Short mmCIF file of C-alpha atoms and ligand atoms in Angstrom, two decimals:
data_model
loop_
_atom_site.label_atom_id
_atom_site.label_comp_id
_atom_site.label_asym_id
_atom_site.label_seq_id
_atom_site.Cartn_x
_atom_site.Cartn_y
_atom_site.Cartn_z
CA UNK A 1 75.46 111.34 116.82
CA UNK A 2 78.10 111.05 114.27
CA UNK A 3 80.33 108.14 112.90
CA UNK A 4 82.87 107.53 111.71
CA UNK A 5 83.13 103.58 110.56
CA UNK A 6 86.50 102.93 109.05
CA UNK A 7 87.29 99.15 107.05
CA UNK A 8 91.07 98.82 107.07
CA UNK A 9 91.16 95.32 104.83
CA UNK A 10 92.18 95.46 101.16
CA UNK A 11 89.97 92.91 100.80
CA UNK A 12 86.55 93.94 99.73
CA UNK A 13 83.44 91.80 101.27
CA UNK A 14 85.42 90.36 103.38
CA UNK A 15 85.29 89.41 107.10
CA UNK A 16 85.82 92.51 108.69
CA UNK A 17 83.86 94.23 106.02
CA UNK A 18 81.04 92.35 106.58
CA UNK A 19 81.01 93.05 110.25
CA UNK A 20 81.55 96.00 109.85
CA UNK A 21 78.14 96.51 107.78
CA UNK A 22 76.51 95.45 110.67
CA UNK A 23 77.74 97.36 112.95
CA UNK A 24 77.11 100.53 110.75
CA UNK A 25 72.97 98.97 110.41
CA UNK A 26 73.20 98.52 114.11
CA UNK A 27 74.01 102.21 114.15
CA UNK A 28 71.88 103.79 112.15
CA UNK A 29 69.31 101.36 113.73
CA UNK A 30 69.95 103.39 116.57
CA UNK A 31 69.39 106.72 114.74
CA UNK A 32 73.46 107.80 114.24
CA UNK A 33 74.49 109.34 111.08
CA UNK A 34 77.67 106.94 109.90
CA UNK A 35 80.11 107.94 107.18
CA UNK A 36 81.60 104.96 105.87
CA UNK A 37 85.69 104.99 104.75
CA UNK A 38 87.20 102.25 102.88
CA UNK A 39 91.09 102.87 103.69
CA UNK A 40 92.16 101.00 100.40
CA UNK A 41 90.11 103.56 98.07
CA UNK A 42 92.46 106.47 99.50
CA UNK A 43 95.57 108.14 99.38
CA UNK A 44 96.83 107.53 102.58
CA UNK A 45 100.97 107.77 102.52
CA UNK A 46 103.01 106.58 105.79
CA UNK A 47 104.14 109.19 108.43
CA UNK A 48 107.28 110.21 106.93
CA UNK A 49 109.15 111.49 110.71
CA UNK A 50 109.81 114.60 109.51
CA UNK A 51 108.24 116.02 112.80
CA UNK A 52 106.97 118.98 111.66
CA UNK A 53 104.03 118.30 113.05
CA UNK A 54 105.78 119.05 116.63
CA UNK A 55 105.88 122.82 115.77
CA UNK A 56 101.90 123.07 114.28
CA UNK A 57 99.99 119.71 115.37
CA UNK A 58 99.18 119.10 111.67
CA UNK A 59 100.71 116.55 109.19
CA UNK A 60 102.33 118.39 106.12
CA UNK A 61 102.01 115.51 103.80
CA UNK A 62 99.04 116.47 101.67
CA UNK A 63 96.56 113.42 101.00
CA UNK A 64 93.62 111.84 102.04
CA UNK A 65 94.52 111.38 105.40
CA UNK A 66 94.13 115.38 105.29
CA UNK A 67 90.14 114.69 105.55
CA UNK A 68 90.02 111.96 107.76
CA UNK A 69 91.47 113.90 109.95
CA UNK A 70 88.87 116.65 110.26
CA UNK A 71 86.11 113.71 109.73
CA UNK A 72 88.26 111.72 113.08
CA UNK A 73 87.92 115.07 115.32
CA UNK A 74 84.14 115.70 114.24
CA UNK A 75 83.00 112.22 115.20
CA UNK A 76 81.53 111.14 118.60
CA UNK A 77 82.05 107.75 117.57
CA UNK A 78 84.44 105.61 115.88
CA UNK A 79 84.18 101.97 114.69
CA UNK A 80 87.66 100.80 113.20
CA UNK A 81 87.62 97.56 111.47
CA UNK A 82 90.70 95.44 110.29
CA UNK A 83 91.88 92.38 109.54
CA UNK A 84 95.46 90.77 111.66
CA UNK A 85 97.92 90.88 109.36
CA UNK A 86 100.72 89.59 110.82
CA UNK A 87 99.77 89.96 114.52
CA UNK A 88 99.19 93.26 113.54
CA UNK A 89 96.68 95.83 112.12
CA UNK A 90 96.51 95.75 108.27
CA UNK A 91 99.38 97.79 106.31
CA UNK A 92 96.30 100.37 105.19
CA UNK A 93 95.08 100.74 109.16
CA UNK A 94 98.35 101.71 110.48
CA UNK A 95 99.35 104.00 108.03
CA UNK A 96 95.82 105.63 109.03
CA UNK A 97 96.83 105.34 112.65
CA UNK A 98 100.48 106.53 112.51
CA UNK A 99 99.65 109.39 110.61
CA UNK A 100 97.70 110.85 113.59
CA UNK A 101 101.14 111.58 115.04
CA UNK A 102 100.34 115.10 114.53
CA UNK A 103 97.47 114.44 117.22
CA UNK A 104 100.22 112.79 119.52
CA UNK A 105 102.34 115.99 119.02
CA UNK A 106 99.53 118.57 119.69
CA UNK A 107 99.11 116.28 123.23
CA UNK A 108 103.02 115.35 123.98
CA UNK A 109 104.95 118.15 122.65
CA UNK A 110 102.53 121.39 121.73
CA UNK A 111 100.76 120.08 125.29
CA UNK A 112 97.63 121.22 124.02
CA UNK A 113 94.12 119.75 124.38
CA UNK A 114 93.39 117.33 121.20
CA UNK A 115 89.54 119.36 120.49
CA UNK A 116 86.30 117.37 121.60
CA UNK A 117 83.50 116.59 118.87
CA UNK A 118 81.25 119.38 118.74
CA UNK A 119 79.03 117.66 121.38
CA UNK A 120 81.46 118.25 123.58
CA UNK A 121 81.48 114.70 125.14
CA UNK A 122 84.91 112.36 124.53
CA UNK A 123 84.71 110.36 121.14
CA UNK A 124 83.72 106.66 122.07
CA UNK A 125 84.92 103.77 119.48
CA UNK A 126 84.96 99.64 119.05
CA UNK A 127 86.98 97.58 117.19
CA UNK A 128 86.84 94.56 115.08
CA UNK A 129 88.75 92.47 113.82
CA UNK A 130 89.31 89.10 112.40
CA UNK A 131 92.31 86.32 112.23
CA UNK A 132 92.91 83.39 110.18
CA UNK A 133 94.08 81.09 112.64
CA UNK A 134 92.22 79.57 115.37
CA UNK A 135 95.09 80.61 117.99
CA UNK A 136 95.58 84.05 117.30
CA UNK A 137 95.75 86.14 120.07
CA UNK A 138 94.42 89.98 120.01
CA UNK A 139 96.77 91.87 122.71
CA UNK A 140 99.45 93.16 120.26
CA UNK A 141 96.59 94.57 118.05
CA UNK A 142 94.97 95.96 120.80
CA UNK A 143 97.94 97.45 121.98
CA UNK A 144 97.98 99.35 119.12
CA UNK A 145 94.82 100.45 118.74
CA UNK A 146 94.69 101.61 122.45
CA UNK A 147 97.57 103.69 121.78
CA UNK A 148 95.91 105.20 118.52
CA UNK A 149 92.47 105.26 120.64
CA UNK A 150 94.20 107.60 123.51
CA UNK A 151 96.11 109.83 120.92
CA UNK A 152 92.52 110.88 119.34
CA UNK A 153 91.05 111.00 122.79
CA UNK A 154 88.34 107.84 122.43
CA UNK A 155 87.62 105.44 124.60
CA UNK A 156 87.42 102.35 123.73
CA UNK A 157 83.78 100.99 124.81
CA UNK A 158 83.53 97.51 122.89
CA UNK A 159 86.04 95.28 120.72
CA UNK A 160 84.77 92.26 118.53
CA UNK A 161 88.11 89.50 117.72
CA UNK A 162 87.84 86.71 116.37
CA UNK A 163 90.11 84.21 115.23
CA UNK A 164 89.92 81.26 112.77
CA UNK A 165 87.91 83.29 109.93
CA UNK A 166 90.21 82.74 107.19
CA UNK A 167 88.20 82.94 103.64
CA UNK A 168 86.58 85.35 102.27
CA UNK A 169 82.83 85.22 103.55
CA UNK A 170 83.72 82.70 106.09
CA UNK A 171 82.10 84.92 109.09
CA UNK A 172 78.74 84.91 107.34
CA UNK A 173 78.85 81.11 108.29
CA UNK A 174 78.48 82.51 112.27
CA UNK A 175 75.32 84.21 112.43
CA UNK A 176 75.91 84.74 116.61
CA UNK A 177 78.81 86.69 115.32
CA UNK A 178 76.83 88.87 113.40
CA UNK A 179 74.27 89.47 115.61
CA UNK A 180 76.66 90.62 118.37
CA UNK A 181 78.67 93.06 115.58
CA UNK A 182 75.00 94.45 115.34
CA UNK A 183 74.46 95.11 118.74
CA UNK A 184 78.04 96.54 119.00
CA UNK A 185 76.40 99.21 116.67
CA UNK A 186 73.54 99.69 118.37
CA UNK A 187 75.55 99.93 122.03
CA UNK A 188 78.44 102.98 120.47
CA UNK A 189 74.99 104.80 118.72
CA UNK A 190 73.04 104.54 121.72
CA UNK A 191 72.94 107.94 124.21
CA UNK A 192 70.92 106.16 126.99
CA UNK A 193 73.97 105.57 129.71
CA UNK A 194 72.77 101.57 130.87
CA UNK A 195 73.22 100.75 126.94
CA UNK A 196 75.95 102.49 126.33
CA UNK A 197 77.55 100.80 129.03
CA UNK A 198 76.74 97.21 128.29
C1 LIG B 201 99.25 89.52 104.64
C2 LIG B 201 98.44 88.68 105.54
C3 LIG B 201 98.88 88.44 106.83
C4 LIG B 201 98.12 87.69 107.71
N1 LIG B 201 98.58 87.48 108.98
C5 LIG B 201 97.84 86.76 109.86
C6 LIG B 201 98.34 86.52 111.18
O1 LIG B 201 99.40 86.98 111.61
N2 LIG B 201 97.56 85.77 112.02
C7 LIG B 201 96.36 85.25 111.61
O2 LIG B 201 95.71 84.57 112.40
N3 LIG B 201 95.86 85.49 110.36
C8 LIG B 201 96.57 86.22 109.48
N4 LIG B 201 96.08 86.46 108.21
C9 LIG B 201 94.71 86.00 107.87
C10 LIG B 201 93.65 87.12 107.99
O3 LIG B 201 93.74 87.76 109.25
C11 LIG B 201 92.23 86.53 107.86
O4 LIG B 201 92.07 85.89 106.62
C12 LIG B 201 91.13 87.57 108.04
O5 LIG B 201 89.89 86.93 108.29
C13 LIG B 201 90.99 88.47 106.81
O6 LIG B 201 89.99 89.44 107.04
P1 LIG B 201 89.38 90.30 105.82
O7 LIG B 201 88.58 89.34 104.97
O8 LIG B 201 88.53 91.32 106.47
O9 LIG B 201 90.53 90.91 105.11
C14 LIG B 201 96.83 87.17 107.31
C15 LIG B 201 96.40 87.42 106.00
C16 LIG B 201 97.17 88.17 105.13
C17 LIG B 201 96.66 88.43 103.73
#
């Protein structure tokens, strides 16, 4: 099984980063090959609406985002990680997601099928994320990543929020936390239907 395990902070070592390392162990615990992308190290430009993608399905602006989206359609499994910036999926993680209009135009306008992994089974994916205050809800975020989740044609098996991690390295301080990122890995990599289920 391939991954696809994407960190959307800026932040290096930070909360989501570190979960998302153990998610990616829990993974390859599991036996899945995982390819890991740090959004902040690319090129990744906003979609600029010039809709050509509603005549083709692809993006015409030429960057980074050119390979993630081959890497996105060859994965059976995606594990997006990102920090709430303002209620919201970091600046680097939406410009990753809104980008994949091209995916929403080969759907909603071309109306043609977005292609399967080579597998042939529908791309499965979790999502975790972390918020500095203690009362931060997760249902605009999720919103969004739903809607980014459906337009690539994964479903979205397991999601890991938490809120109150502010500083950097502040999740290490919740082992329980850790563990269950871990097992999140092990649960998307697994191909035995009562795990993958859990
Ligand atoms: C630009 C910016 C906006 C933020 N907005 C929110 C917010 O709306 N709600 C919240 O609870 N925390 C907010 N935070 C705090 C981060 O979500 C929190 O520190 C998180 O744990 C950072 O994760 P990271 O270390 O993976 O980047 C914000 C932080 C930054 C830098």
């Amino acid at each position: 099984m391939k991954i696809l395990a994407i960190a959307g902070s800026p932040r290096r070592g930070g909360n989501t980063d570190t979960l998302l390392d153990q998610t990616i162990a829990g993974a390859r615990s599991a036996g899945a090959e995982v390819e890991h992308i740090i959004l902040s190290r690319l090129k990744i430009a906003p979609c600029i609406e010039c809709n050509h993608c509603f005549e083709t399905g692809r993006c015409v602006v030429k960057d980074d985002h050119q390979l993630l989206y081959d890497k996105t359609l060859e994965a059976d499994g995606i594990m997006l990680a990102s920090p709430i910036f303002f209620m919201n999926v970091s600046a680097q993680t939406k410009a990753f997601i809104d980008r994949f209009q091209c995916l929403w135009a080969l759907r909603n306008v071309l109306k043609l099928p977005v292609p399967l992994p080579p597998a042939g089974a529908k791309r499965r994916a979790i999502f975790l994320s972390t918020a500095g205050w203690s009362k931060t809800k997760f249902d605009c975020t999720l919103s969004v990543v739903r809607a980014f989740l459906t337009t690539i044609e994964a479903k979205l098996v397991g999601t890991l929020c938490i809120n109150g991690i502010d500083d950097k390295g502040e999740v290490e301080q919740h082992p329980e936390m850790l563990e269950q990122a871990y097992a999140l890995g092990v649960q998307l990599a697994s191909t035995d239907e009562a795990a993958r289920s859990l």
